Amino acid sequence: MKNAILTLVENAHVTKGRDIFRIGDTVDVHVKIVEGEKERIQIFTGTVIAKGNQGVNAAFTVRRLVGAQGVERTFPLHSPNLDKIEVRRRGRVRRSKLYYLRDRIGKATRVTEKRGLALASSGDAAEPQQEEAVKPRQAAAKSPKKEG
């Protein structure tokens, strides 16, 4: 259990609205880069393969392929160097860490896309909105067994 004072100090540095993505999503991470006196924004696009820690220590790892070489980059979630995070595609996965993608090359690294979700275009916070209601499975009518 954390100390109440420590939690209060950490909450002052936590950026709201950044936790809008999940594992398996394809995201654009806009990173501020300082070169001398100039500052520019560089976009890193890839699949989120891991999220870890809590509070101000939260971080996530994004992986992309450049040529045939895999590139992974770990970002602190609440860093002031992150301008924004945009979700491009929602991924459908059944794991909390997608480290198995490291062994794959080319089309095998693709994650299937979640269907029925549309991304809201409300600026920085892209919350998923459900387009159509998913019908619950109906129990199949059981037919009497034929004895022969």
mmCIF file of C-alpha atoms in Angstrom:
data_model
loop_
_atom_site.group_PDB
_atom_site.id
_atom_site.type_symbol
_atom_site.label_atom_id
_atom_site.label_comp_id
_atom_site.label_asym_id
_atom_site.label_seq_id
_atom_site.Cartn_x
_atom_site.Cartn_y
_atom_site.Cartn_z
ATOM 1 C CA MET A 1 0.000 0.000 0.000
ATOM 2 C CA LYS A 2 1.361 3.378 -0.974
ATOM 3 C CA ASN A 3 1.807 6.257 1.355
ATOM 4 C CA ALA A 4 -0.979 8.852 0.986
ATOM 5 C CA ILE A 5 1.512 11.709 0.591
ATOM 6 C CA LEU A 6 3.440 9.833 -2.104
ATOM 7 C CA THR A 7 0.206 9.165 -3.998
ATOM 8 C CA LEU A 8 -0.752 12.836 -3.797
ATOM 9 C CA VAL A 9 2.602 13.950 -5.239
ATOM 10 C CA GLU A 10 2.470 11.332 -8.034
ATOM 11 C CA ASN A 11 -1.075 12.294 -9.046
ATOM 12 C CA ALA A 12 0.099 15.847 -9.719
ATOM 13 C CA HIS A 13 2.353 14.513 -12.504
ATOM 14 C CA VAL A 14 -0.093 12.076 -14.092
ATOM 15 C CA THR A 15 -1.411 13.244 -17.470
ATOM 16 C CA LYS A 16 -5.148 12.658 -17.889
ATOM 17 C CA GLY A 17 -6.615 11.055 -21.017
ATOM 18 C CA ARG A 18 -3.494 9.192 -22.147
ATOM 19 C CA ASP A 19 -4.679 5.688 -21.271
ATOM 20 C CA ILE A 20 -6.945 5.337 -24.312
ATOM 21 C CA PHE A 21 -5.304 2.351 -25.973
ATOM 22 C CA ARG A 22 -4.950 -1.355 -25.259
ATOM 23 C CA ILE A 23 -2.544 -4.145 -26.067
ATOM 24 C CA GLY A 24 -2.654 -5.017 -29.773
ATOM 25 C CA ASP A 25 -3.762 -1.566 -30.935
ATOM 26 C CA THR A 26 -1.868 0.184 -33.701
ATOM 27 C CA VAL A 27 -0.978 3.652 -32.471
ATOM 28 C CA ASP A 28 0.767 6.835 -33.606
ATOM 29 C CA VAL A 29 2.947 8.181 -30.809
ATOM 30 C CA HIS A 30 3.838 11.856 -31.318
ATOM 31 C CA VAL A 31 7.185 12.427 -29.586
ATOM 32 C CA LYS A 32 8.776 15.844 -29.010
ATOM 33 C CA ILE A 33 12.423 15.844 -30.051
ATOM 34 C CA VAL A 34 14.770 18.686 -29.109
ATOM 35 C CA GLU A 35 17.707 19.306 -31.448
ATOM 36 C CA GLY A 36 19.752 22.219 -30.201
ATOM 37 C CA GLU A 37 17.280 25.070 -29.786
ATOM 38 C CA LYS A 38 14.732 23.642 -32.217
ATOM 39 C CA GLU A 39 11.906 21.375 -31.180
ATOM 40 C CA ARG A 40 10.036 19.096 -33.562
ATOM 41 C CA ILE A 41 7.521 16.267 -33.344
ATOM 42 C CA GLN A 42 8.358 12.808 -34.653
ATOM 43 C CA ILE A 43 5.670 10.158 -35.148
ATOM 44 C CA PHE A 44 6.390 6.548 -34.191
ATOM 45 C CA THR A 45 3.734 4.184 -35.590
ATOM 46 C CA GLY A 46 3.460 0.578 -34.431
ATOM 47 C CA THR A 47 1.634 -2.087 -32.456
ATOM 48 C CA VAL A 48 1.416 -1.887 -28.673
ATOM 49 C CA ILE A 49 2.948 -5.134 -27.409
ATOM 50 C CA ALA A 50 3.178 -4.391 -23.673
ATOM 51 C CA LYS A 51 1.959 -2.071 -20.936
ATOM 52 C CA GLY A 52 3.382 -2.030 -17.471
ATOM 53 C CA ASN A 53 3.487 -0.415 -14.041
ATOM 54 C CA GLN A 54 0.973 1.978 -12.526
ATOM 55 C CA GLY A 55 0.587 5.645 -11.746
ATOM 56 C CA VAL A 56 3.396 7.943 -12.794
ATOM 57 C CA ASN A 57 5.664 4.943 -13.568
ATOM 58 C CA ALA A 58 3.363 3.540 -16.286
ATOM 59 C CA ALA A 59 5.052 2.710 -19.579
ATOM 60 C CA PHE A 60 4.172 0.992 -22.840
ATOM 61 C CA THR A 61 6.165 -0.665 -25.620
ATOM 62 C CA VAL A 62 5.446 -0.115 -29.313
ATOM 63 C CA ARG A 63 6.883 -2.362 -32.040
ATOM 64 C CA ARG A 64 7.116 -1.753 -35.757
ATOM 65 C CA LEU A 65 8.960 -3.256 -38.691
ATOM 66 C CA VAL A 66 11.449 -1.153 -40.627
ATOM 67 C CA GLY A 67 12.394 -3.172 -43.668
ATOM 68 C CA ALA A 68 12.833 -6.673 -42.287
ATOM 69 C CA GLN A 69 14.159 -5.423 -38.953
ATOM 70 C CA GLY A 70 11.904 -5.067 -35.903
ATOM 71 C CA VAL A 71 12.188 -1.870 -33.867
ATOM 72 C CA GLU A 72 10.768 -1.581 -30.355
ATOM 73 C CA ARG A 73 10.537 1.569 -28.333
ATOM 74 C CA THR A 74 9.360 1.935 -24.737
ATOM 75 C CA PHE A 75 7.644 5.189 -23.790
ATOM 76 C CA PRO A 76 6.800 6.487 -20.314
ATOM 77 C CA LEU A 77 3.046 7.078 -20.479
ATOM 78 C CA HIS A 78 3.068 10.352 -18.543
ATOM 79 C CA SER A 79 6.229 11.836 -20.025
ATOM 80 C CA PRO A 80 6.113 15.528 -21.006
ATOM 81 C CA ASN A 81 7.962 14.539 -24.203
ATOM 82 C CA LEU A 82 4.870 12.741 -25.510
ATOM 83 C CA ASP A 83 2.680 15.177 -27.398
ATOM 84 C CA LYS A 84 -0.241 12.830 -28.064
ATOM 85 C CA ILE A 85 -1.168 9.227 -28.769
ATOM 86 C CA GLU A 86 -3.572 8.420 -31.605
ATOM 87 C CA VAL A 87 -5.186 5.016 -32.051
ATOM 88 C CA ARG A 88 -5.223 3.982 -35.719
ATOM 89 C CA ARG A 89 -6.611 0.433 -35.364
ATOM 90 C CA ARG A 90 -8.076 -1.594 -32.529
ATOM 91 C CA GLY A 91 -6.506 -5.025 -32.202
ATOM 92 C CA ARG A 92 -8.176 -8.217 -31.066
ATOM 93 C CA VAL A 93 -5.804 -10.164 -28.836
ATOM 94 C CA ARG A 94 -6.027 -12.687 -26.030
ATOM 95 C CA ARG A 95 -2.716 -11.970 -24.315
ATOM 96 C CA SER A 96 -1.485 -9.176 -22.078
ATOM 97 C CA LYS A 97 2.010 -9.223 -23.597
ATOM 98 C CA LEU A 98 2.590 -9.818 -27.309
ATOM 99 C CA TYR A 99 6.246 -10.793 -27.150
ATOM 100 C CA TYR A 100 5.616 -13.655 -29.576
ATOM 101 C CA LEU A 101 5.488 -11.035 -32.369
ATOM 102 C CA ARG A 102 9.264 -10.664 -32.020
ATOM 103 C CA ASP A 103 9.788 -14.030 -33.712
ATOM 104 C CA ARG A 104 7.560 -13.218 -36.656
ATOM 105 C CA ILE A 105 8.358 -11.412 -39.892
ATOM 106 C CA GLY A 106 6.205 -9.716 -42.520
ATOM 107 C CA LYS A 107 2.492 -10.392 -42.657
ATOM 108 C CA ALA A 108 2.692 -12.797 -39.716
ATOM 109 C CA THR A 109 3.113 -9.800 -37.382
ATOM 110 C CA ARG A 110 -0.364 -8.492 -38.130
ATOM 111 C CA VAL A 111 -2.937 -8.483 -35.346
ATOM 112 C CA THR A 112 -6.572 -9.060 -36.322
ATOM 113 C CA GLU A 113 -8.722 -5.959 -36.124
ATOM 114 C CA LYS A 114 -11.652 -5.610 -33.734
ATOM 115 C CA ARG A 115 -14.896 -5.278 -35.602
ATOM 116 C CA GLY A 116 -17.916 -3.219 -34.612
ATOM 117 C CA LEU A 117 -15.900 -0.413 -33.047
ATOM 118 C CA ALA A 118 -15.416 3.028 -34.525
ATOM 119 C CA LEU A 119 -12.946 5.566 -33.247
ATOM 120 C CA ALA A 120 -14.370 8.904 -32.189
ATOM 121 C CA SER A 121 -12.724 11.894 -33.841
ATOM 122 C CA SER A 122 -12.868 14.081 -30.764
ATOM 123 C CA GLY A 123 -9.345 15.447 -30.791
ATOM 124 C CA ASP A 124 -6.844 13.849 -28.438
ATOM 125 C CA ALA A 125 -9.110 11.369 -26.660
ATOM 126 C CA ALA A 126 -10.164 8.692 -29.128
ATOM 127 C CA GLU A 127 -12.689 6.631 -27.206
ATOM 128 C CA PRO A 128 -14.218 3.584 -28.855
ATOM 129 C CA GLN A 129 -17.876 3.850 -29.784
ATOM 130 C CA GLN A 130 -19.969 0.835 -30.586
ATOM 131 C CA GLU A 131 -21.523 1.008 -34.062
ATOM 132 C CA GLU A 132 -23.983 -1.824 -33.781
ATOM 133 C CA ALA A 133 -25.194 -3.941 -30.941
ATOM 134 C CA VAL A 134 -23.784 -7.429 -30.885
ATOM 135 C CA LYS A 135 -26.536 -10.012 -30.658
ATOM 136 C CA PRO A 136 -26.128 -12.575 -27.890
ATOM 137 C CA ARG A 137 -25.822 -16.156 -29.002
ATOM 138 C CA GLN A 138 -29.100 -17.963 -29.086
ATOM 139 C CA ALA A 139 -29.213 -21.518 -27.899
ATOM 140 C CA ALA A 140 -29.678 -23.824 -30.827
ATOM 141 C CA ALA A 141 -32.925 -25.749 -30.756
ATOM 142 C CA LYS A 142 -32.108 -29.330 -29.913
ATOM 143 C CA SER A 143 -33.527 -31.853 -32.276
ATOM 144 C CA PRO A 144 -34.544 -35.265 -30.996
ATOM 145 C CA LYS A 145 -32.007 -37.977 -31.687
ATOM 146 C CA LYS A 146 -32.914 -40.489 -34.330
ATOM 147 C CA GLU A 147 -32.445 -44.036 -33.328
ATOM 148 C CA GLY A 148 -31.856 -46.432 -36.137
#
